[in-house]
Amino acid sequence: MTEISQNRPGADALSELLPPLTRNEAAVEAARCLMCYDAPCTHACPTHIDIPKFIKRISTHNLRGSARTILESNLLGATCARVCPVQELCEGACVLGAEHKPIAIGRLQRYAMDYAYSNNVSLFQPAPNTGKKVAVIGAGPAGLSCAGELAKRGHSVTLFEKRDLAGGLSTYGIIGLREPVEVAQAEVTMLTKLGIKIETSKELGGNLGFADLQAQFGAVFLSVGLGITNTLAIPGEEHILDGLEYIEQSKLNARKLVVGKNVVVIGAGNTAIDCATIAKRLGAAQVTMVYRRSETEMTAYAHEYEFIKREGVRFSFLTQPLRVVAENGTVTALECVRMSLGTPDASGRPAPHPVAGSEFLLPVDQIVKATGQEKPSLAALLHLKTDKGYIQVTANFETNVPGVYAGGDCIRARGAASTVMAVQDGKLAAHSIHERLVARG
Ligand SMILES: Cc1cc2nc3c(=O)[nH]c(=O)nc-3n(C[C@H](O)[C@H](O)[C@H](O)COP(=O)(O)OP(=O)(O)OC[C@H]3O[C@@H](n4cnc5c(N)ncnc54)[C@H](O)[C@@H]3O)c2cc1C
Ligand code: SF4
């Protein structure tokens, strides 16, 4: 086992993967854009940023105007420029993708946003104060977006966050290769300039009461995300590290992160890929991802799968962990069983079944699990209706409790959760909350 030190060779192995575009590169890339009418890239963006408009503004060296165009649709433009699966969204829809190279929309967006942040550009002035108060619970992308949109309309917003830092998974969960902590924190600072009050270390259901919130605020927006990593319920699980904590340490406390020589990551989604990347880049000699289904069913994006294969990570498909083998508290192996696939289960994917007598030991000194997050526990506590365990909302993002709205991962019963979807939820919910507050005079 090795302890990571910032001074050790390779300690910067998790810094931002893509370099920023130079002025010349940005100009050349912007000039390639066809400025399509009714642009497919804009339709493909969940927040509908006017992409040809912001690119045009880059090509005319109006970077302030470009940043404004982005932020008008998406207040978390700097985060989304880095973390959005652009291959699946705007760049995937770019008309130049068919025969040539799609426009590097994400990197151009980052170019404009980096200009705005490095020049401390102030782009929005809040409307005059309306005297209406809104509480937002959870300072991740959904909460920040909702709070920012409401503050722009002149409402007084207090954001309550249970952790020490705001930003949600952008701060704590997204691997530093894609988004450094500083980017998420700069966005939080920009939003506080709109007058949002952020109270950290305040947990609804802990040191913050729901009844008090309802009495003090005209509306409440719940953007609490999901819970801790799902349990595997296997013997020895106490020796398995939580993937979300592994990533968090790599971002915020890399010096203290202990990485094994022979690491197994359980799971095959995007979080599992991030954990495997961290282990590999921070010195593990061998990293194996263990997944009970096959390559076809894995939930990670195709481009992430290609990336992790290039990183040299191995895969053990059709493999289910059974128990952790540990001697005197030290992990030595993971006992697994081979699986075969049957008919589809409730998830629509072929159900994995153990192959009798195929148990085997995988030698390993560190195991990390990335097996999805638990559903939001707050739903039961607040007696909210749920859909598959997620908070149920109307088309206006209102829960079954009048005046209580929700958005982001905590309502995402269908489709892949992503930052940009959470931002859009927050924006649309802010619109509904604004209508409610205005209607009530
Ligand atoms: C490891 C990982 C990597 C990811 N990578 C990407 C990526 O590259 N690209 C992408 O688009 N998406 C990615 N995602 C998904 C993306 O991060 C989420 O979809 C997005 O953060 C959801 O935003 P949210 O605001 O709904 O929730 P969160 O970001 O989870 O924020 C919820 C916030 O609420 C707070 N909170 C929770 N309960 C309470 C309470 N009771 N009281 C007060 N505060 C509370 C939490 O501390 C947190 O700050 C990733 C997710 C994970 C787990
Ligand atoms: S689809 Fe491609 S070429 Fe057309 S406006 Fe969007 S980025 Fe430009």
Short mmCIF file of C-alpha atoms and ligand atoms in Angstrom, two decimals:
data_model
loop_
_atom_site.label_atom_id
_atom_site.label_comp_id
_atom_site.label_asym_id
_atom_site.label_seq_id
_atom_site.Cartn_x
_atom_site.Cartn_y
_atom_site.Cartn_z
CA MET A 1 0.00 0.00 0.00
CA THR A 2 1.26 3.47 -0.82
CA GLU A 3 0.38 6.85 0.57
CA ILE A 4 -0.10 9.57 -2.01
CA SER A 5 1.90 12.72 -1.57
CA GLN A 6 1.48 15.81 -3.68
CA ASN A 7 5.28 15.81 -4.14
CA ARG A 8 5.46 12.24 -5.38
CA PRO A 9 5.95 11.79 -9.15
CA GLY A 10 2.54 11.42 -10.74
CA ALA A 11 0.64 13.20 -7.96
CA ASP A 12 -0.62 15.65 -10.60
CA ALA A 13 -1.86 12.68 -12.64
CA LEU A 14 -5.42 13.66 -11.79
CA SER A 15 -5.25 17.29 -12.86
CA GLU A 16 -7.51 18.46 -15.68
CA LEU A 17 -7.05 16.18 -18.68
CA LEU A 18 -7.74 18.57 -21.55
CA PRO A 19 -5.65 21.75 -21.81
CA PRO A 20 -7.53 25.00 -22.45
CA LEU A 21 -7.72 26.14 -26.08
CA THR A 22 -5.29 28.88 -27.03
CA ARG A 23 -6.67 32.08 -28.54
CA ASN A 24 -5.63 30.90 -31.98
CA GLU A 25 -7.10 27.41 -31.55
CA ALA A 26 -10.38 28.89 -30.35
CA ALA A 27 -10.53 31.28 -33.30
CA VAL A 28 -9.85 28.48 -35.81
CA GLU A 29 -12.42 26.17 -34.21
CA ALA A 30 -15.08 28.91 -33.99
CA ALA A 31 -14.52 29.76 -37.67
CA ARG A 32 -15.40 26.17 -38.66
CA CYS A 33 -18.94 26.47 -37.22
CA LEU A 34 -21.60 26.76 -39.95
CA MET A 35 -23.88 28.82 -37.65
CA CYS A 36 -26.76 26.51 -38.57
CA TYR A 37 -30.30 27.86 -38.55
CA ASP A 38 -32.46 25.99 -36.00
CA ALA A 39 -29.17 24.42 -34.87
CA PRO A 40 -29.30 20.71 -33.96
CA CYS A 41 -26.57 21.22 -31.34
CA THR A 42 -28.81 23.67 -29.45
CA HIS A 43 -31.74 21.23 -29.59
CA ALA A 44 -29.47 18.46 -28.24
CA CYS A 45 -28.33 20.58 -25.27
CA PRO A 46 -30.70 19.88 -22.34
CA THR A 47 -30.38 23.55 -21.28
CA HIS A 48 -30.73 24.75 -24.93
CA ILE A 49 -27.74 27.08 -24.93
CA ASP A 50 -27.74 29.12 -28.16
CA ILE A 51 -24.55 27.43 -29.34
CA PRO A 52 -24.06 29.12 -32.74
CA LYS A 53 -24.56 32.49 -31.03
CA PHE A 54 -21.92 31.93 -28.36
CA ILE A 55 -19.50 30.52 -30.94
CA LYS A 56 -20.09 33.50 -33.25
CA ARG A 57 -19.26 35.80 -30.36
CA ILE A 58 -15.98 33.96 -29.82
CA SER A 59 -15.11 34.43 -33.49
CA THR A 60 -15.72 38.20 -33.14
CA HIS A 61 -13.61 38.28 -29.93
CA ASN A 62 -16.65 39.18 -27.82
CA LEU A 63 -15.86 36.74 -25.01
CA ARG A 64 -17.93 38.60 -22.45
CA GLY A 65 -20.98 38.39 -24.73
CA SER A 66 -20.23 34.74 -25.42
CA ALA A 67 -20.13 33.92 -21.69
CA ARG A 68 -23.37 35.83 -21.19
CA THR A 69 -25.10 33.80 -23.92
CA ILE A 70 -24.03 30.58 -22.21
CA LEU A 71 -25.02 31.69 -18.70
CA GLU A 72 -28.42 32.97 -19.82
CA SER A 73 -29.38 29.33 -20.44
CA ASN A 74 -27.09 27.57 -18.00
CA LEU A 75 -25.69 29.22 -14.87
CA LEU A 76 -23.23 26.35 -14.47
CA GLY A 77 -21.65 26.83 -17.88
CA ALA A 78 -18.09 26.31 -16.62
CA THR A 79 -18.91 22.97 -15.02
CA CYS A 80 -20.98 21.77 -17.95
CA ALA A 81 -18.24 22.74 -20.43
CA ARG A 82 -16.06 20.18 -18.67
CA VAL A 83 -18.33 17.39 -17.48
CA CYS A 84 -21.07 17.14 -20.10
CA PRO A 85 -20.99 13.97 -22.20
CA VAL A 86 -20.79 16.18 -25.31
CA GLN A 87 -20.33 13.16 -27.57
CA GLU A 88 -23.86 12.11 -26.61
CA LEU A 89 -25.32 15.64 -26.66
CA CYS A 90 -24.36 18.80 -28.62
CA GLU A 91 -21.26 17.48 -30.39
CA GLY A 92 -23.05 14.24 -31.17
CA ALA A 93 -25.71 16.29 -32.99
CA CYS A 94 -23.33 18.67 -34.81
CA VAL A 95 -23.87 18.49 -38.58
CA LEU A 96 -20.12 18.43 -39.11
CA GLY A 97 -19.92 15.15 -37.25
CA ALA A 98 -21.18 13.04 -40.14
CA GLU A 99 -18.24 13.51 -42.49
CA HIS A 100 -15.74 15.69 -40.68
CA LYS A 101 -14.98 16.48 -37.07
CA PRO A 102 -17.84 17.94 -34.99
CA ILE A 103 -17.14 21.39 -33.55
CA ALA A 104 -15.41 21.13 -30.16
CA ILE A 105 -18.39 22.83 -28.48
CA GLY A 106 -17.43 21.84 -24.93
CA ARG A 107 -13.91 23.22 -25.25
CA LEU A 108 -15.15 26.46 -26.85
CA GLN A 109 -17.66 26.85 -24.02
CA ARG A 110 -14.85 26.35 -21.53
CA TYR A 111 -12.79 28.99 -23.38
CA ALA A 112 -15.55 31.59 -22.99
CA MET A 113 -16.30 30.65 -19.37
CA ASP A 114 -12.62 30.66 -18.38
CA TYR A 115 -12.40 34.20 -19.75
CA ALA A 116 -15.38 35.30 -17.65
CA TYR A 117 -14.03 33.75 -14.46
CA SER A 118 -10.40 34.77 -14.87
CA ASN A 119 -11.50 38.37 -15.56
CA ASN A 120 -14.03 38.38 -12.73
CA VAL A 121 -16.71 39.50 -15.17
CA SER A 122 -20.02 40.32 -13.53
CA LEU A 123 -22.76 39.44 -16.01
CA PHE A 124 -26.10 39.69 -14.21
CA GLN A 125 -27.73 42.16 -11.86
CA PRO A 126 -30.58 40.78 -9.72
CA ALA A 127 -34.01 42.35 -10.24
CA PRO A 128 -35.29 44.60 -7.39
CA ASN A 129 -36.09 42.63 -4.24
CA THR A 130 -39.56 41.09 -4.32
CA GLY A 131 -39.70 40.39 -0.58
CA LYS A 132 -40.38 36.70 -1.31
CA LYS A 133 -38.24 34.06 0.39
CA VAL A 134 -37.27 30.64 -0.98
CA ALA A 135 -35.30 27.86 0.73
CA VAL A 136 -33.18 25.58 -1.46
CA ILE A 137 -31.97 22.35 0.14
CA GLY A 138 -28.75 20.95 -1.30
CA ALA A 139 -26.10 23.05 -3.09
CA GLY A 140 -25.36 20.74 -6.02
CA PRO A 141 -25.97 21.71 -9.66
CA ALA A 142 -29.78 21.55 -9.36
CA GLY A 143 -29.88 23.68 -6.20
CA LEU A 144 -27.34 26.22 -7.44
CA SER A 145 -29.14 26.61 -10.75
CA CYS A 146 -32.54 27.05 -9.08
CA ALA A 147 -31.14 29.47 -6.49
CA GLY A 148 -29.38 31.55 -9.16
CA GLU A 149 -32.44 31.81 -11.40
CA LEU A 150 -34.63 32.85 -8.46
CA ALA A 151 -32.09 35.41 -7.26
CA LYS A 152 -31.95 36.92 -10.76
CA ARG A 153 -35.72 37.47 -10.46
CA GLY A 154 -35.26 39.38 -7.18
CA HIS A 155 -36.30 36.70 -4.67
CA SER A 156 -34.36 36.17 -1.43
CA VAL A 157 -32.83 32.71 -1.58
CA THR A 158 -31.19 30.77 1.23
CA LEU A 159 -29.34 27.63 0.20
CA PHE A 160 -28.88 25.04 2.94
CA GLU A 161 -26.09 22.50 2.39
CA LYS A 162 -25.15 19.68 4.73
CA ARG A 163 -21.49 19.47 3.67
CA ASP A 164 -18.71 22.03 4.37
CA LEU A 165 -18.48 23.08 0.73
CA ALA A 166 -21.17 23.84 -1.80
CA GLY A 167 -21.12 22.34 -5.31
CA GLY A 168 -22.51 18.84 -4.65
CA LEU A 169 -20.93 16.16 -6.82
CA SER A 170 -19.13 18.82 -8.91
CA THR A 171 -17.06 19.53 -5.80
CA TYR A 172 -16.92 16.11 -4.19
CA GLY A 173 -17.71 13.50 -6.83
CA ILE A 174 -16.53 14.34 -10.33
CA ILE A 175 -12.96 13.20 -10.92
CA GLY A 176 -10.38 16.00 -11.01
CA LEU A 177 -9.37 14.97 -14.53
CA ARG A 178 -12.71 16.37 -15.70
CA GLU A 179 -13.44 19.08 -13.14
CA PRO A 180 -11.06 20.49 -10.53
CA VAL A 181 -12.65 21.62 -7.24
CA GLU A 182 -11.66 25.23 -8.00
CA VAL A 183 -13.99 25.40 -11.00
CA ALA A 184 -17.00 24.34 -8.93
CA GLN A 185 -16.06 26.78 -6.17
CA ALA A 186 -15.66 29.69 -8.61
CA GLU A 187 -19.20 29.05 -9.82
CA VAL A 188 -20.51 29.05 -6.26
CA THR A 189 -18.79 32.38 -5.64
CA MET A 190 -20.27 33.86 -8.81
CA LEU A 191 -23.75 32.80 -7.68
CA THR A 192 -23.34 34.30 -4.22
CA LYS A 193 -22.73 37.63 -5.99
CA LEU A 194 -26.37 37.45 -7.05
CA GLY A 195 -27.26 37.72 -3.37
CA ILE A 196 -27.83 34.04 -2.57
CA LYS A 197 -27.12 33.23 1.07
CA ILE A 198 -25.42 29.86 1.49
CA GLU A 199 -25.56 28.14 4.87
CA THR A 200 -23.28 25.10 4.96
CA SER A 201 -23.30 22.31 7.58
CA LYS A 202 -27.10 22.56 7.64
CA GLU A 203 -28.90 19.27 7.03
CA LEU A 204 -32.62 18.98 6.49
CA GLY A 205 -33.75 16.13 8.70
CA GLY A 206 -30.72 16.76 10.97
CA ASN A 207 -30.10 20.25 12.36
CA LEU A 208 -32.72 21.81 10.08
CA GLY A 209 -36.45 21.19 10.57
CA PHE A 210 -38.93 20.95 7.70
CA ALA A 211 -41.80 22.61 9.57
CA ASP A 212 -39.59 25.64 10.34
CA LEU A 213 -38.66 25.95 6.68
CA GLN A 214 -42.27 25.80 5.56
CA ALA A 215 -43.20 28.48 8.10
CA GLN A 216 -40.36 30.83 7.13
CA PHE A 217 -40.20 30.48 3.35
CA GLY A 218 -42.75 30.97 0.57
CA ALA A 219 -41.48 27.87 -1.24
CA VAL A 220 -38.93 25.08 -0.76
CA PHE A 221 -36.85 23.42 -3.48
CA LEU A 222 -35.35 20.01 -2.67
CA SER A 223 -32.16 19.25 -4.60
CA VAL A 224 -30.63 16.69 -2.29
CA GLY A 225 -29.24 14.29 -4.88
CA LEU A 226 -28.92 10.61 -3.99
CA GLY A 227 -27.51 8.74 -1.00
CA ILE A 228 -24.42 6.70 -0.20
CA THR A 229 -23.16 3.81 -2.35
CA ASN A 230 -25.48 0.79 -2.39
CA THR A 231 -24.47 -2.10 -0.16
CA LEU A 232 -23.43 -5.43 -1.66
CA ALA A 233 -24.50 -7.39 1.42
CA ILE A 234 -21.56 -9.80 1.25
CA PRO A 235 -19.36 -11.06 4.08
CA GLY A 236 -16.35 -8.82 4.67
CA GLU A 237 -17.98 -5.76 3.09
CA GLU A 238 -16.53 -3.62 5.91
CA HIS A 239 -13.15 -4.00 4.14
CA ILE A 240 -14.51 -2.56 0.88
CA LEU A 241 -13.95 1.14 0.23
CA ASP A 242 -16.79 3.38 -0.89
CA GLY A 243 -16.15 4.62 -4.45
CA LEU A 244 -17.60 8.08 -3.78
CA GLU A 245 -15.29 8.56 -0.80
CA TYR A 246 -12.35 7.30 -2.89
CA ILE A 247 -13.01 9.96 -5.52
CA GLU A 248 -13.62 12.63 -2.88
CA GLN A 249 -10.28 11.90 -1.23
CA SER A 250 -8.50 12.02 -4.58
CA LYS A 251 -9.91 15.53 -5.12
CA LEU A 252 -9.71 17.05 -1.67
CA ASN A 253 -7.19 15.07 0.31
CA ALA A 254 -4.91 13.29 -2.12
CA ARG A 255 -2.06 13.16 0.39
CA LYS A 256 -4.08 10.85 2.59
CA LEU A 257 -5.41 8.58 -0.16
CA VAL A 258 -4.06 5.08 0.19
CA VAL A 259 -3.98 3.17 -3.11
CA GLY A 260 -3.45 -0.59 -3.34
CA LYS A 261 -1.03 -2.36 -5.70
CA ASN A 262 -3.65 -4.75 -6.94
CA VAL A 263 -7.03 -3.03 -6.95
CA VAL A 264 -10.47 -4.37 -7.81
CA VAL A 265 -13.31 -1.99 -8.60
CA ILE A 266 -16.79 -3.49 -8.35
CA GLY A 267 -19.20 -2.04 -10.93
CA ALA A 268 -19.06 -0.95 -14.57
CA GLY A 269 -20.72 2.46 -14.65
CA ASN A 270 -19.12 5.87 -15.04
CA THR A 271 -18.32 6.12 -11.31
CA ALA A 272 -16.56 2.74 -11.40
CA ILE A 273 -14.49 3.96 -14.34
CA ASP A 274 -13.50 7.06 -12.38
CA CYS A 275 -12.41 4.92 -9.40
CA ALA A 276 -10.38 2.64 -11.67
CA THR A 277 -8.76 5.68 -13.31
CA ILE A 278 -7.76 7.09 -9.92
CA ALA A 279 -6.25 3.79 -8.77
CA LYS A 280 -4.32 3.35 -12.01
CA ARG A 281 -3.07 6.93 -12.21
CA LEU A 282 -2.06 7.04 -8.56
CA GLY A 283 0.19 4.03 -8.78
CA ALA A 284 -1.72 0.72 -8.66
CA ALA A 285 0.18 -1.92 -10.64
CA GLN A 286 -3.01 -3.69 -11.64
CA VAL A 287 -6.63 -2.55 -11.68
CA THR A 288 -9.50 -4.90 -12.53
CA MET A 289 -13.13 -3.93 -12.93
CA VAL A 290 -15.51 -6.68 -11.86
CA TYR A 291 -19.02 -6.70 -13.31
CA ARG A 292 -21.73 -9.33 -13.06
CA ARG A 293 -23.11 -8.75 -16.55
CA SER A 294 -21.26 -8.45 -19.87
CA GLU A 295 -19.65 -5.63 -21.83
CA THR A 296 -22.94 -5.11 -23.71
CA GLU A 297 -24.92 -4.25 -20.56
CA MET A 298 -22.39 -1.99 -18.84
CA THR A 299 -23.83 1.46 -18.14
CA ALA A 300 -20.67 3.53 -18.67
CA TYR A 301 -20.56 5.79 -21.72
CA ALA A 302 -18.85 4.17 -24.72
CA HIS A 303 -16.18 6.90 -24.81
CA GLU A 304 -15.42 6.32 -21.10
CA TYR A 305 -15.07 2.57 -21.71
CA GLU A 306 -12.61 3.25 -24.55
CA PHE A 307 -10.71 5.66 -22.28
CA ILE A 308 -10.33 3.19 -19.43
CA LYS A 309 -9.16 0.44 -21.75
CA ARG A 310 -6.42 2.79 -22.97
CA GLU A 311 -5.48 3.42 -19.32
CA GLY A 312 -4.63 -0.28 -19.08
CA VAL A 313 -7.46 -1.33 -16.75
CA ARG A 314 -8.56 -4.98 -17.03
CA PHE A 315 -12.12 -6.31 -16.96
CA SER A 316 -13.65 -9.37 -15.42
CA PHE A 317 -17.14 -9.54 -16.90
CA LEU A 318 -19.81 -12.05 -15.83
CA THR A 319 -18.26 -12.07 -12.37
CA GLN A 320 -20.06 -11.57 -9.07
CA PRO A 321 -18.27 -10.95 -5.76
CA LEU A 322 -19.25 -13.39 -2.99
CA ARG A 323 -17.02 -12.50 -0.05
CA VAL A 324 -13.93 -10.56 0.95
CA VAL A 325 -11.02 -12.62 2.22
CA ALA A 326 -9.04 -10.73 4.85
CA GLU A 327 -6.24 -11.80 7.19
CA ASN A 328 -5.76 -9.75 10.36
CA GLY A 329 -7.75 -6.92 8.80
CA THR A 330 -5.73 -6.92 5.56
CA VAL A 331 -7.54 -7.77 2.33
CA THR A 332 -5.90 -10.61 0.41
CA ALA A 333 -8.57 -11.76 -2.06
CA LEU A 334 -12.10 -11.37 -3.34
CA GLU A 335 -14.01 -14.60 -3.76
CA CYS A 336 -16.17 -14.44 -6.89
CA VAL A 337 -18.44 -16.68 -8.94
CA ARG A 338 -18.87 -16.77 -12.71
CA MET A 339 -22.27 -15.70 -14.02
CA SER A 340 -24.37 -16.50 -17.08
CA LEU A 341 -27.09 -14.31 -18.52
CA GLY A 342 -30.74 -15.30 -18.69
CA THR A 343 -33.98 -13.59 -19.67
CA PRO A 344 -34.44 -9.84 -18.97
CA ASP A 345 -35.21 -8.78 -15.39
CA ALA A 346 -37.08 -5.67 -14.15
CA SER A 347 -34.25 -3.45 -15.43
CA GLY A 348 -34.83 -4.77 -18.97
CA ARG A 349 -31.33 -6.29 -19.05
CA PRO A 350 -30.56 -10.03 -19.05
CA ALA A 351 -30.64 -11.34 -15.49
CA PRO A 352 -27.27 -12.72 -14.30
CA HIS A 353 -27.28 -16.21 -12.69
CA PRO A 354 -24.39 -17.85 -10.82
CA VAL A 355 -22.73 -20.80 -12.57
CA ALA A 356 -22.63 -23.62 -10.01
CA GLY A 357 -19.14 -24.68 -8.96
CA SER A 358 -17.38 -21.76 -10.71
CA GLU A 359 -16.23 -19.96 -7.53
CA PHE A 360 -12.66 -18.61 -7.63
CA LEU A 361 -10.34 -16.30 -5.69
CA LEU A 362 -9.14 -13.03 -7.17
CA PRO A 363 -5.91 -11.96 -5.39
CA VAL A 364 -6.26 -8.30 -4.42
CA ASP A 365 -5.13 -5.86 -1.73
CA GLN A 366 -7.76 -3.14 -2.18
CA ILE A 367 -11.43 -3.30 -3.18
CA VAL A 368 -13.54 -0.30 -4.11
CA LYS A 369 -17.26 -0.48 -4.78
CA ALA A 370 -19.08 1.76 -7.25
CA THR A 371 -22.45 0.08 -7.37
CA GLY A 372 -24.81 3.04 -7.69
CA GLN A 373 -26.20 5.37 -5.05
CA GLU A 374 -29.10 4.79 -2.66
CA LYS A 375 -32.42 6.52 -3.37
CA PRO A 376 -33.11 9.82 -1.51
CA SER A 377 -33.97 8.94 2.09
CA LEU A 378 -35.54 12.35 2.64
CA ALA A 379 -38.64 11.29 0.68
CA ALA A 380 -39.83 8.98 3.46
CA LEU A 381 -38.89 11.45 6.19
CA LEU A 382 -40.97 14.22 4.61
CA HIS A 383 -43.79 11.87 3.54
CA LEU A 384 -43.28 12.67 -0.13
CA LYS A 385 -44.72 10.47 -2.86
CA THR A 386 -42.10 8.53 -4.77
CA ASP A 387 -41.64 6.87 -8.14
CA LYS A 388 -39.26 3.87 -7.97
CA GLY A 389 -37.82 5.43 -4.80
CA TYR A 390 -37.20 8.85 -6.37
CA ILE A 391 -39.18 11.93 -5.30
CA GLN A 392 -42.26 12.22 -7.51
CA VAL A 393 -42.95 15.62 -9.08
CA THR A 394 -45.46 17.13 -11.49
CA ALA A 395 -44.49 18.68 -14.83
CA ASN A 396 -43.92 21.89 -12.79
CA PHE A 397 -41.47 20.10 -10.46
CA GLU A 398 -43.89 20.33 -7.52
CA THR A 399 -44.10 17.40 -5.08
CA ASN A 400 -47.34 16.18 -3.50
CA VAL A 401 -46.76 18.77 -0.76
CA PRO A 402 -47.93 22.17 -2.10
CA GLY A 403 -45.13 24.74 -2.29
CA VAL A 404 -42.42 22.04 -2.05
CA TYR A 405 -40.57 21.44 -5.31
CA ALA A 406 -37.77 19.02 -6.22
CA GLY A 407 -35.29 18.46 -9.02
CA GLY A 408 -31.97 16.91 -10.03
CA ASP A 409 -30.82 13.36 -9.27
CA CYS A 410 -33.39 12.95 -6.47
CA ILE A 411 -36.25 12.91 -9.04
CA ARG A 412 -34.43 11.15 -11.92
CA ALA A 413 -36.50 7.95 -12.00
CA ARG A 414 -35.84 7.56 -15.74
CA GLY A 415 -32.85 8.17 -17.99
CA ALA A 416 -29.22 8.77 -17.08
CA ALA A 417 -28.54 11.34 -14.39
CA SER A 418 -26.23 14.14 -15.44
CA THR A 419 -25.14 17.57 -14.31
CA VAL A 420 -26.75 19.37 -17.23
CA MET A 421 -30.12 17.68 -16.57
CA ALA A 422 -29.91 18.78 -12.93
CA VAL A 423 -29.14 22.35 -14.03
CA GLN A 424 -32.14 22.34 -16.35
CA ASP A 425 -34.41 20.97 -13.61
CA GLY A 426 -33.27 23.76 -11.30
CA LYS A 427 -33.93 26.37 -13.98
CA LEU A 428 -37.41 25.08 -14.83
CA ALA A 429 -38.34 24.63 -11.17
CA ALA A 430 -37.24 28.23 -10.49
CA HIS A 431 -39.63 29.34 -13.22
CA SER A 432 -42.52 27.42 -11.58
CA ILE A 433 -41.65 28.71 -8.12
CA HIS A 434 -41.50 32.28 -9.48
CA GLU A 435 -44.98 31.87 -11.03
CA ARG A 436 -46.33 30.63 -7.71
CA LEU A 437 -44.81 33.50 -5.74
CA VAL A 438 -46.03 36.10 -8.23
CA ALA A 439 -49.54 34.59 -8.35
CA ARG A 440 -49.75 34.83 -4.55
CA GLY A 441 -48.90 38.56 -4.69
C1 LIG B 1 -18.75 9.83 -9.34
C2 LIG B 1 -19.70 10.58 -10.23
C3 LIG B 1 -19.20 11.14 -11.39
C4 LIG B 1 -20.08 11.85 -12.23
N1 LIG B 1 -19.58 12.39 -13.37
C5 LIG B 1 -20.41 13.08 -14.17
C6 LIG B 1 -19.93 13.68 -15.36
O1 LIG B 1 -18.75 13.58 -15.70
N2 LIG B 1 -20.80 14.37 -16.12
C7 LIG B 1 -22.11 14.54 -15.76
O2 LIG B 1 -22.87 15.21 -16.48
N3 LIG B 1 -22.61 13.98 -14.64
C8 LIG B 1 -21.78 13.26 -13.84
N4 LIG B 1 -22.27 12.69 -12.70
C9 LIG B 1 -23.68 12.93 -12.33
C10 LIG B 1 -23.82 14.35 -11.76
O3 LIG B 1 -22.78 14.62 -10.86
C11 LIG B 1 -25.18 14.48 -11.05
O4 LIG B 1 -26.18 14.15 -11.99
C12 LIG B 1 -25.40 15.91 -10.53
O5 LIG B 1 -24.39 16.29 -9.62
C13 LIG B 1 -26.76 15.98 -9.85
O6 LIG B 1 -26.92 17.23 -9.23
P1 LIG B 1 -27.87 17.38 -7.96
O7 LIG B 1 -27.80 18.82 -7.62
O8 LIG B 1 -29.18 16.78 -8.25
O9 LIG B 1 -27.23 16.48 -6.83
P2 LIG B 1 -25.81 16.50 -6.09
O10 LIG B 1 -24.72 16.98 -6.97
O11 LIG B 1 -25.67 15.14 -5.50
O12 LIG B 1 -26.01 17.57 -4.93
C14 LIG B 1 -26.87 17.32 -3.86
C15 LIG B 1 -26.43 18.19 -2.70
O13 LIG B 1 -27.42 18.12 -1.65
C16 LIG B 1 -26.74 17.99 -0.40
N5 LIG B 1 -27.67 17.36 0.53
C17 LIG B 1 -28.14 16.08 0.51
N6 LIG B 1 -29.02 15.87 1.49
C18 LIG B 1 -29.14 17.04 2.16
C19 LIG B 1 -29.92 17.46 3.28
N7 LIG B 1 -30.76 16.62 3.90
N8 LIG B 1 -29.79 18.73 3.72
C20 LIG B 1 -28.93 19.61 3.09
N9 LIG B 1 -28.17 19.26 2.03
C21 LIG B 1 -28.28 18.00 1.56
C22 LIG B 1 -25.53 17.16 -0.73
O14 LIG B 1 -24.51 17.28 0.24
C23 LIG B 1 -25.13 17.74 -2.09
O15 LIG B 1 -24.27 18.86 -1.94
C24 LIG B 1 -21.44 11.97 -11.87
C25 LIG B 1 -21.93 11.39 -10.69
C26 LIG B 1 -21.05 10.69 -9.89
C27 LIG B 1 -21.58 10.04 -8.64
S1 SF4 B 2 -24.53 21.94 -35.44
FE1 SF4 B 2 -22.26 22.19 -35.47
S2 SF4 B 2 -21.90 23.54 -37.25
FE2 SF4 B 2 -24.10 23.72 -36.78
S3 SF4 B 2 -24.28 25.49 -35.34
FE3 SF4 B 2 -24.03 23.66 -34.06
S4 SF4 B 2 -21.80 23.56 -33.70
FE4 SF4 B 2 -22.07 24.93 -35.47
#
